[in-house]
Every structure is written in C-alpha cells, then in structure tokens.
Coordinates of N, CA, C and O in Angstrom, one line a residue:
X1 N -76.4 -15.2 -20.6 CA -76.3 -16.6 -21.1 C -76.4 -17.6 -20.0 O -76.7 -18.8 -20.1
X2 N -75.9 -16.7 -18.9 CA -76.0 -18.1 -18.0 C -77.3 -18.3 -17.5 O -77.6 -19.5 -17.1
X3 N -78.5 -17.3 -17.5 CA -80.2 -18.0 -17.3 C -80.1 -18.9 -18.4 O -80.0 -20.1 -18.2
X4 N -80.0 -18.5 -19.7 CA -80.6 -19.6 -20.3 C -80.0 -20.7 -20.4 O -80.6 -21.6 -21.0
X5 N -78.7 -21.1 -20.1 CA -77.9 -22.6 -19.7 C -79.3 -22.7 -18.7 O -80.2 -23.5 -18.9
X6 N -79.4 -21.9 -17.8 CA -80.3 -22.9 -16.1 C -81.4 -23.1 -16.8 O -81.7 -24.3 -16.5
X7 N -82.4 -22.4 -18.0 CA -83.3 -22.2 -18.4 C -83.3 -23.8 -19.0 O -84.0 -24.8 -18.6
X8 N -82.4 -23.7 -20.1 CA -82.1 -25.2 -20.1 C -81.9 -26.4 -20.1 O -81.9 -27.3 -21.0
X9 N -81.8 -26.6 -18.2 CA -81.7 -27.8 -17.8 C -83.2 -28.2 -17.5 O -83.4 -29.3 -17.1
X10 N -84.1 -27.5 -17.6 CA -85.7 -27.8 -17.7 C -86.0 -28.7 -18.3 O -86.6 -29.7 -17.9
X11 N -85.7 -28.5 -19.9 CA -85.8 -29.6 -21.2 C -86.2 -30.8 -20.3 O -86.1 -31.1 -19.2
X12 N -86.9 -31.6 -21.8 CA -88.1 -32.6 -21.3 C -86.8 -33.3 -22.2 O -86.4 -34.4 -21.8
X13 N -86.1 -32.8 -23.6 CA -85.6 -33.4 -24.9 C -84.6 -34.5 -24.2 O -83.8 -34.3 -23.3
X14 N -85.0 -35.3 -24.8 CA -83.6 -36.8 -24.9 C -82.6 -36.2 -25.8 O -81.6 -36.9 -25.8
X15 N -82.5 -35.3 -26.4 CA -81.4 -35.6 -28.1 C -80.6 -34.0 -27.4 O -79.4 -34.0 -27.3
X16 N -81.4 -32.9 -27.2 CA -80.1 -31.8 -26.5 C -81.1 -30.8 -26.0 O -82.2 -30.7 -26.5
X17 N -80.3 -29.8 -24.5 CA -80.9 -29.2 -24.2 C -81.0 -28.0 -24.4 O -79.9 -27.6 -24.8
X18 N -81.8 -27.0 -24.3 CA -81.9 -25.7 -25.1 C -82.8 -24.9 -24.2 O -83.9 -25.2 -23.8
X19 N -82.2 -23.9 -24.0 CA -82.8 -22.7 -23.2 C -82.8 -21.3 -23.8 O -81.7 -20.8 -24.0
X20 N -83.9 -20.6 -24.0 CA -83.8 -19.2 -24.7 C -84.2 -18.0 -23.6 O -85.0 -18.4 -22.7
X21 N -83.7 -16.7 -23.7 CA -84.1 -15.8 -22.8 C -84.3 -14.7 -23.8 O -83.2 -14.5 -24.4
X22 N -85.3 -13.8 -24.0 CA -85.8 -13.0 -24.0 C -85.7 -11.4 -23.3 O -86.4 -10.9 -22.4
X23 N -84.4 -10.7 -24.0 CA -84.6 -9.3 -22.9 C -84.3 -8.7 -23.8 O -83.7 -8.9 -24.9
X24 N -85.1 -7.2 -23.1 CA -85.4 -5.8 -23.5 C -85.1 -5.0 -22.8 O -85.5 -5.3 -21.7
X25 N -84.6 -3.9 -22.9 CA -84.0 -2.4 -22.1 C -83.6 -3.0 -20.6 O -83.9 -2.5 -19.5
X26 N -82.7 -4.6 -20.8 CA -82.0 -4.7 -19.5 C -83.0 -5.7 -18.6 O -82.6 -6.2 -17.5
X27 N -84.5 -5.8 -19.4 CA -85.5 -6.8 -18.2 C -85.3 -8.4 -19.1 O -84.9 -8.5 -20.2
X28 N -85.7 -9.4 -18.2 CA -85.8 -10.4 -18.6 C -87.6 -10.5 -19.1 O -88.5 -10.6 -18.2
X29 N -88.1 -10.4 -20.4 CA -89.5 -10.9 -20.8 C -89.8 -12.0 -21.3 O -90.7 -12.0 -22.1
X30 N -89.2 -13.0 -21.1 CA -89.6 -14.1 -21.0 C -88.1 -15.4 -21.4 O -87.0 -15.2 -22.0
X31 N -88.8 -16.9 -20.8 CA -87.7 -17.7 -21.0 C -88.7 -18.8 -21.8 O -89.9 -18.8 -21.9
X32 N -87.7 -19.8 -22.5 CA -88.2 -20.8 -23.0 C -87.5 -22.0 -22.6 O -86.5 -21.7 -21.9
X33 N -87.8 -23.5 -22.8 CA -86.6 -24.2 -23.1 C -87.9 -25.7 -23.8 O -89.0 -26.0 -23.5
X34 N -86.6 -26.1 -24.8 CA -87.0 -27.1 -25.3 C -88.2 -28.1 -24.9 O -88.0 -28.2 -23.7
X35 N -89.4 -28.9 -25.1 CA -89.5 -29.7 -24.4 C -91.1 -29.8 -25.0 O -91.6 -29.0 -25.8
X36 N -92.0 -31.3 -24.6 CA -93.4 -31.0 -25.2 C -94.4 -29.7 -24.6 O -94.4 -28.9 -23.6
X37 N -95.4 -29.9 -25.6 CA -96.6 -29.1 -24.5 C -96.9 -29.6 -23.4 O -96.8 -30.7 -22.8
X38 N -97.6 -28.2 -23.3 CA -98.4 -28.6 -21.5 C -99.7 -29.8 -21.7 O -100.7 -29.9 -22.4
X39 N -99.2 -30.6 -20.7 CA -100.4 -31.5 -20.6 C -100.1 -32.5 -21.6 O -101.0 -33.3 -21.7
X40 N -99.0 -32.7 -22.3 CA -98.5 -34.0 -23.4 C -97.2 -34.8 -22.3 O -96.2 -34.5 -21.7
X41 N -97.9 -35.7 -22.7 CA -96.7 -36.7 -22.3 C -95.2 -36.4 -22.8 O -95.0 -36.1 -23.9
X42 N -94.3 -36.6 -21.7 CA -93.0 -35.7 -22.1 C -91.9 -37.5 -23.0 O -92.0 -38.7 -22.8
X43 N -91.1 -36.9 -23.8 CA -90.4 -38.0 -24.2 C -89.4 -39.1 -23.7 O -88.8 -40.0 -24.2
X44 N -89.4 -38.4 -22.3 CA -88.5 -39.5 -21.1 C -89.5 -40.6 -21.4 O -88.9 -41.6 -21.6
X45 N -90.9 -40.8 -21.4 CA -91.8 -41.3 -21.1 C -92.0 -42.1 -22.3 O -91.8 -43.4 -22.2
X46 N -92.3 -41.4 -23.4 CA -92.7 -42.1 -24.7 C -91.5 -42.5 -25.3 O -91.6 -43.5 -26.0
X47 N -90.4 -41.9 -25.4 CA -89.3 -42.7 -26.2 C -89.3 -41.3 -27.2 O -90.3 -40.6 -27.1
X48 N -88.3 -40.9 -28.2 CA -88.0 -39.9 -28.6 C -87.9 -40.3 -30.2 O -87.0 -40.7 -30.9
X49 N -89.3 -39.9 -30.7 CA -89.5 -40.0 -32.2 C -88.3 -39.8 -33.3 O -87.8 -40.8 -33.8
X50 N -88.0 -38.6 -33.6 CA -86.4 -38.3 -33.9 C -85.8 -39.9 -34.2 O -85.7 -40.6 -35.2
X51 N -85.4 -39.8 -32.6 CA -84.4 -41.2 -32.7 C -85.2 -42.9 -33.2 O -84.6 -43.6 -34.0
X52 N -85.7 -43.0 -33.0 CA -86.8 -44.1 -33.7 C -86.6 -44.1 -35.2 O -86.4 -45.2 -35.7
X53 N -86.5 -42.6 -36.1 CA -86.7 -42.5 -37.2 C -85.6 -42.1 -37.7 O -85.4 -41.7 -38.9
X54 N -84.8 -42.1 -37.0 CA -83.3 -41.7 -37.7 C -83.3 -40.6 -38.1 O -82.9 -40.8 -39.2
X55 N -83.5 -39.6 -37.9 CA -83.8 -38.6 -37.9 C -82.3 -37.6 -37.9 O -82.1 -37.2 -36.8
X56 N -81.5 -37.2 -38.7 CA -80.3 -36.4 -38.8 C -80.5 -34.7 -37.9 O -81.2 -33.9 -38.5
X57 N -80.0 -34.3 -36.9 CA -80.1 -33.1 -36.4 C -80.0 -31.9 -37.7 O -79.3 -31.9 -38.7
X58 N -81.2 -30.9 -37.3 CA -81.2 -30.1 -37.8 C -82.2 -30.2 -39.1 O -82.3 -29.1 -39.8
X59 N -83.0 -31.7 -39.5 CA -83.8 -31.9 -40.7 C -85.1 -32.4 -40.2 O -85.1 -33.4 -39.4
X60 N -85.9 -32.0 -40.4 CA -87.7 -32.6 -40.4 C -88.4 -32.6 -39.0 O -89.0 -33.5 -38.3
X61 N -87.8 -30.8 -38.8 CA -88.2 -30.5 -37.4 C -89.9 -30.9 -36.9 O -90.3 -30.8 -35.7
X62 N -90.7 -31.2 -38.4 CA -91.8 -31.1 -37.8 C -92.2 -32.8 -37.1 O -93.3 -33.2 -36.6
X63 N -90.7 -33.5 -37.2 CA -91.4 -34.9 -36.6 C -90.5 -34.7 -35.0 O -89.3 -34.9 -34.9
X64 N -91.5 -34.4 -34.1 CA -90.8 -33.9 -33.0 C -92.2 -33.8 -32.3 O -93.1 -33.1 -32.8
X65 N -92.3 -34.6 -30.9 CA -93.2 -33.8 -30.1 C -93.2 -32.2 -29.4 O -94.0 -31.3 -29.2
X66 N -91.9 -32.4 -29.3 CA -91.4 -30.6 -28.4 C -92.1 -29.9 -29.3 O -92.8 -30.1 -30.3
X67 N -91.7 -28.9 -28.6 CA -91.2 -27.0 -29.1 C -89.7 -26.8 -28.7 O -89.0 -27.5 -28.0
X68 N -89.5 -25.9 -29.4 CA -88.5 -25.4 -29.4 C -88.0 -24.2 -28.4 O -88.8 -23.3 -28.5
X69 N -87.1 -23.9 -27.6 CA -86.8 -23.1 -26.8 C -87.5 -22.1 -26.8 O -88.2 -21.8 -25.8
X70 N -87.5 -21.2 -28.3 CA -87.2 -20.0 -28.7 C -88.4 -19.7 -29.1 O -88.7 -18.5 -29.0
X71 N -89.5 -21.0 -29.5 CA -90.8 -21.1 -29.5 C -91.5 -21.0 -28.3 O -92.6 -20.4 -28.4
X72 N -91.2 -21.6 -27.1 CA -92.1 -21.2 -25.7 C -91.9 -20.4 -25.4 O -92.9 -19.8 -24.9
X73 N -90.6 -19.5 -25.5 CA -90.2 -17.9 -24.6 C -91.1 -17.0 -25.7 O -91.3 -15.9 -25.3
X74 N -91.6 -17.3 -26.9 CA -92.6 -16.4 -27.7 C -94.0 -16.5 -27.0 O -94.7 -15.7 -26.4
X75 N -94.0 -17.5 -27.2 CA -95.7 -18.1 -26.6 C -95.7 -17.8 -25.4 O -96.9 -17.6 -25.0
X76 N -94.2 -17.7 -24.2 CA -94.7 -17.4 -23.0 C -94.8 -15.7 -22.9 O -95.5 -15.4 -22.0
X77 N -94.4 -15.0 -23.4 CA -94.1 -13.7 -23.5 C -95.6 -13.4 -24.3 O -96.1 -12.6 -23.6
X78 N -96.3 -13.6 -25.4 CA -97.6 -13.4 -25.7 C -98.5 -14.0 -24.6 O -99.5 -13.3 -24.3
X79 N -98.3 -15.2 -23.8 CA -99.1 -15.5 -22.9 C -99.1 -14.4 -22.2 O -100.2 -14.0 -22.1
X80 N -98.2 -13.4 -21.5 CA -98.3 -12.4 -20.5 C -98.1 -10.7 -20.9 O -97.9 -9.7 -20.3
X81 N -98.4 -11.3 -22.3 CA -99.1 -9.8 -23.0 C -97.3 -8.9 -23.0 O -97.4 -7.7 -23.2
X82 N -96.3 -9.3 -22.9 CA -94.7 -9.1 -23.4 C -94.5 -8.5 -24.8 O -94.3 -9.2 -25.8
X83 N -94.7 -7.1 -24.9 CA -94.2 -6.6 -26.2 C -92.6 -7.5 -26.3 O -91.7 -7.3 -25.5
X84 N -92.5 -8.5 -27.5 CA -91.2 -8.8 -27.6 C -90.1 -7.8 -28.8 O -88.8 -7.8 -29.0
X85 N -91.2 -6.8 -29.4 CA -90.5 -6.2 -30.6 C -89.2 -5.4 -29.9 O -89.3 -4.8 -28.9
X86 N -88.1 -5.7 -30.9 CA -86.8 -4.5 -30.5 C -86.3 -5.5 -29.7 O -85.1 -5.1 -29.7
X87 N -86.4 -6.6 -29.0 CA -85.7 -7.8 -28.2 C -84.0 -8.3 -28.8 O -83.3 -8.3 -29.8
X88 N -84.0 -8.6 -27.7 CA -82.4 -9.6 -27.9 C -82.6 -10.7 -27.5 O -82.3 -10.7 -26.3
X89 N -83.0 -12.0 -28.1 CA -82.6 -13.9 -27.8 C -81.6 -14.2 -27.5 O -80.7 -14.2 -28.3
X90 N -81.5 -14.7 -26.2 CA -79.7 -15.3 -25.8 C -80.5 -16.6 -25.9 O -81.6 -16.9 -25.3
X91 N -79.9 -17.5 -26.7 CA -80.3 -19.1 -27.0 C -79.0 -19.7 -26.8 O -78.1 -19.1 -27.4
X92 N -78.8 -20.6 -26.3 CA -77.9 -21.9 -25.7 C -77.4 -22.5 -27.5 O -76.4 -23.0 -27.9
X93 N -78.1 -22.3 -27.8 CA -77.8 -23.0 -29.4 C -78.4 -21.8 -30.4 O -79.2 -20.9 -30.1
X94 N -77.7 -22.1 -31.8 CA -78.6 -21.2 -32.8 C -79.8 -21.3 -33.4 O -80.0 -22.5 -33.6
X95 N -80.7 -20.6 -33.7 CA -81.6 -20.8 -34.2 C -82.1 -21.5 -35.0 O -81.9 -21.0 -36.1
X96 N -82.8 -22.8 -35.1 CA -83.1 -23.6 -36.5 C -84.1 -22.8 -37.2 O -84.5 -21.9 -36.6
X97 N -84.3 -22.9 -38.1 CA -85.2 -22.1 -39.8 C -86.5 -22.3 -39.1 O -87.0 -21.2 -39.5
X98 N -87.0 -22.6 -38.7 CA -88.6 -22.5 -37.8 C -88.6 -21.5 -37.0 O -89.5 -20.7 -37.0
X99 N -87.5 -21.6 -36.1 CA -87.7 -20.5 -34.9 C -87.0 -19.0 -35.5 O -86.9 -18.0 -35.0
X100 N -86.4 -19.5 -36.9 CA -85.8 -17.9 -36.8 C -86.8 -17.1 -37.6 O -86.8 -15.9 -37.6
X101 N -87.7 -17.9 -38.3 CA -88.9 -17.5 -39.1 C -90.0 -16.2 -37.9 O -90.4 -15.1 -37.9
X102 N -89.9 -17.5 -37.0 CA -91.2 -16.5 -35.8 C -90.0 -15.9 -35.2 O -90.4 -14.7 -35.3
X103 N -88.7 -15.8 -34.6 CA -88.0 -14.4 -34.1 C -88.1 -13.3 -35.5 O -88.5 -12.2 -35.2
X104 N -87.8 -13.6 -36.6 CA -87.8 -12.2 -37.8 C -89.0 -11.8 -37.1 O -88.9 -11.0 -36.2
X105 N -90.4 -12.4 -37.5 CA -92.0 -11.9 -37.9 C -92.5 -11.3 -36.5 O -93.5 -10.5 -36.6
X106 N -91.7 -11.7 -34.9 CA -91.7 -10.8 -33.7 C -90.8 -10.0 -33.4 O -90.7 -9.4 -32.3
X107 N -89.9 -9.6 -34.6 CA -89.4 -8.4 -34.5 C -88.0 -8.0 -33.7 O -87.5 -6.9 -33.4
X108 N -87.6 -10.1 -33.3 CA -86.5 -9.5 -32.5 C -85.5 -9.1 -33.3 O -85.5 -9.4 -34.5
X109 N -83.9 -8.0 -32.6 CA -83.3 -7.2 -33.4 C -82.0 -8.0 -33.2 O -81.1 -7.5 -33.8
X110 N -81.7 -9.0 -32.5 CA -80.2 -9.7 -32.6 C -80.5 -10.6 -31.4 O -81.2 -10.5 -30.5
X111 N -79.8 -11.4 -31.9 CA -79.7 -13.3 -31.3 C -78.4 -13.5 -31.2 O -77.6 -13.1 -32.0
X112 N -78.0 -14.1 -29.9 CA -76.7 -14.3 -29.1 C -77.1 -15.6 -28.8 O -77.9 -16.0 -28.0
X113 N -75.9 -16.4 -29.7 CA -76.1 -17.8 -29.4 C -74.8 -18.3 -28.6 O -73.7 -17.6 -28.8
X114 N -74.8 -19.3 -27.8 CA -73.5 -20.1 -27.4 C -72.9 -21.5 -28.4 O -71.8 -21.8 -28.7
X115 N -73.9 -22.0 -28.8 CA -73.3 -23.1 -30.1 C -73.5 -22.9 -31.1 O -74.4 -22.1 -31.4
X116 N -72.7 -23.6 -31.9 CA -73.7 -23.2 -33.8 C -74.9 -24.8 -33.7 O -75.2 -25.7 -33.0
X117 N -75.1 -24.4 -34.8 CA -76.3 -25.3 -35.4 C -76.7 -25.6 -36.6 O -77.5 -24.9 -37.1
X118 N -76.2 -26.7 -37.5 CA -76.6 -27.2 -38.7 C -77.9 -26.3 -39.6 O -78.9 -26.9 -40.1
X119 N -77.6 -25.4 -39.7 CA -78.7 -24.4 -40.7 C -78.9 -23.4 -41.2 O -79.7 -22.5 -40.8
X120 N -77.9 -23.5 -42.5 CA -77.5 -22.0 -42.9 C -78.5 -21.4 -43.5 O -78.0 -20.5 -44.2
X121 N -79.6 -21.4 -43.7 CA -81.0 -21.3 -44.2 C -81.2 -19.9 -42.8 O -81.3 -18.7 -42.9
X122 N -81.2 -20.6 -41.8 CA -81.4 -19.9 -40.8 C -80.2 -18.3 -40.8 O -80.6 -17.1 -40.9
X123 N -79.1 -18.7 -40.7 CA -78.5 -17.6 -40.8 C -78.9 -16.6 -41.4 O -79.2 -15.5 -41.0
X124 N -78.7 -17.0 -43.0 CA -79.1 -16.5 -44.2 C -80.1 -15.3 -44.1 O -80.2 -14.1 -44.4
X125 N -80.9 -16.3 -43.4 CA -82.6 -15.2 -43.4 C -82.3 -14.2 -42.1 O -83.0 -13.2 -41.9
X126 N -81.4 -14.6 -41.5 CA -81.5 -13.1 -40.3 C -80.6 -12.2 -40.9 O -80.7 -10.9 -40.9
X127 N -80.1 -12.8 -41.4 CA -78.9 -11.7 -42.4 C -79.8 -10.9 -42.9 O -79.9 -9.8 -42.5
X128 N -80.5 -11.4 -43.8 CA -81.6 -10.5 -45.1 C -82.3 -10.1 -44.3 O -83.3 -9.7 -44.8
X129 N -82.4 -10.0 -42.9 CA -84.2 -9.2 -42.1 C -83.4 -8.3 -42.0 O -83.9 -7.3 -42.3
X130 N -81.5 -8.0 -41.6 CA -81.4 -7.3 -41.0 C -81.3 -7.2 -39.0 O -81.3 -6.2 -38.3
X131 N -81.0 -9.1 -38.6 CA -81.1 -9.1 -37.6 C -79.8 -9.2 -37.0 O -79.2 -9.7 -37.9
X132 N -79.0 -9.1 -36.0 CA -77.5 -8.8 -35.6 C -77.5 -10.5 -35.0 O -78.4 -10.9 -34.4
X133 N -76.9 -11.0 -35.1 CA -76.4 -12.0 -34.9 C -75.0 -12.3 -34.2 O -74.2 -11.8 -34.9
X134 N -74.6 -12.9 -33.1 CA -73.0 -13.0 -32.7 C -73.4 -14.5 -31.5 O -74.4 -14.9 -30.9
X135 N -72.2 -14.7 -31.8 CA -71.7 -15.9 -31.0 C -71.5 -15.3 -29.6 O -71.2 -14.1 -29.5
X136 N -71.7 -16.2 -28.3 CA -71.6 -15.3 -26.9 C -70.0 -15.5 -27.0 O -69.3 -16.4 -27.5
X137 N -69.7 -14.2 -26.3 CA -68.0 -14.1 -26.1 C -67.7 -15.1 -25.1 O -66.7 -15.6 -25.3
X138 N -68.3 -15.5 -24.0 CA -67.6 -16.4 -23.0 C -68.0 -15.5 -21.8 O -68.9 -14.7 -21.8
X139 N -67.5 -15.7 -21.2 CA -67.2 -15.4 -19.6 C -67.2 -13.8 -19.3 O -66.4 -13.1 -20.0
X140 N -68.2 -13.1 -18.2 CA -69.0 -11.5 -18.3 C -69.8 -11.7 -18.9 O -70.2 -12.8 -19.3
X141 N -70.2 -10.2 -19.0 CA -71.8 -10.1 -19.5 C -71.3 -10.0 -20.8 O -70.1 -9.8 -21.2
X142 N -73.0 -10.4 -21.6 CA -72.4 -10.3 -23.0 C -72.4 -9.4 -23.7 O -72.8 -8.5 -22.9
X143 N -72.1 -8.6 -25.2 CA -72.1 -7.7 -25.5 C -73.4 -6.5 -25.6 O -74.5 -6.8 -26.1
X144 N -73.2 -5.3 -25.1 CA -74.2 -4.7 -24.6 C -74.3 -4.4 -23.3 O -75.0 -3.4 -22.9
X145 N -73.5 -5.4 -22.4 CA -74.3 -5.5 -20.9 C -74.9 -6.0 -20.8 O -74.8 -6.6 -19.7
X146 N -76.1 -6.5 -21.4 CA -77.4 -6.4 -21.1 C -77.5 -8.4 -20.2 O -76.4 -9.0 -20.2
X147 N -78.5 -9.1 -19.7 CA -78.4 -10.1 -18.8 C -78.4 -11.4 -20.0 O -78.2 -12.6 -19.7

C-alpha cells in the first residue's frame, strides 16, 4: 500500500489523489495513478471540469479529463504485454463502478483498498464476480504478505 500512496502523489487531479498497484505471485505488474492522457493538457493547467460543473464525487465519471488510477495500471500492464489475470489491486481509494467493471472483465481476484468511496454499485458487482475485497489493515504488509 505504501507504493501506491507514492504511486499517488504523481496525480495530475485537483479533486484527490489515487494510486493503484498491480501484483501477482509477489511481483509488482504494473502501477497507475489518477491523471489525463499522454500528450493532454493536465488540469493544473486547464482548471478542473468536475468542479466548474458541480459535479458531486463519485457521479458522472464520464465528465472528467483523467483516467482513473486503476485504469492506467491496466493500460500500462497491457502496454507491456502483463498477464493481469489472478492479480491483487492495492488502490489508495475504492474502486468507482467504471474501474471495477474493467478489474472483474481482467480477471483480478481481490482489491485492497485504503479509503472507501461513494459506490455501492461497485461493491455489489465484486461481490457477484466473486472478487475478495478488504480494507488495508494499516501498518506491515498487507494480508497475504504480498507488496
């Protein structure tokens, strides 16, 4: 959990920062964190749509320049050809109903978050895949061992 706090502080986002990590049998396969694409103007820059529109956390993710943490550490892990199936997501926050859609359909098997997050839609649906879900215990490694 503590990569993905560092992972984290990368974020481009004005509204909160978010870092996801990616591991399997103990390796780190990829990281993500909040923030726009490559080559887009970042929102320090442009001013933060969200907030412009009043925008309530957790509703009408699609008016957002970013990605989402949990969304780059996929995209970066398919960029370098990263089987992610059978994975564990340590995310800084829980998963919103977007990203837990592409964690079910890549097959990860349990998500270890440090905050909650406004979206029980999200929960719901890892419940019904069958995906292990827990809050990080705090301080050591988290359960499993694993980084």
């Amino acid at each position: 959990m503590d990569i993905a706090r560092l992972v984290a502080r990368r974020s481009t986002c004005l509204r909160r920062q978010v870092g996801a990590v990616l591991v399997k049998d103990k390796n780190i396969l990829a990281t993500g964190y909040n923030g726009t694409p490559k080559g887009i103007t970042h929102c320090s820059e442009t001013g933060c749509l969200r907030e412009q529109l009043k925008v309530p956390s957790g509703q009408r993710h699609e008016l957002c320049r970013g990605l989402h943490a949990e969304q780059n550490a996929i995209i970066q892990a398919a960029s370098h050809g990263a089987n992610i199936s059978d994975a564990t997501v340590y995310c800084t926050n829980m998963p919103c109903i977007i990203c837990t859609k592409m964690l079910i359909n890549a097959g990860i098997q349990r998500v270890v978050f440090l905050d909650g997050y406004p979206d029980d839609l999200s929960q719901a649906m890892l419940e019904e895949a069958g995906v292990k879900v827990s809050a990080y215990a705090g301080e050591g490694p988290p359960p499993g061992g694993t980084p």
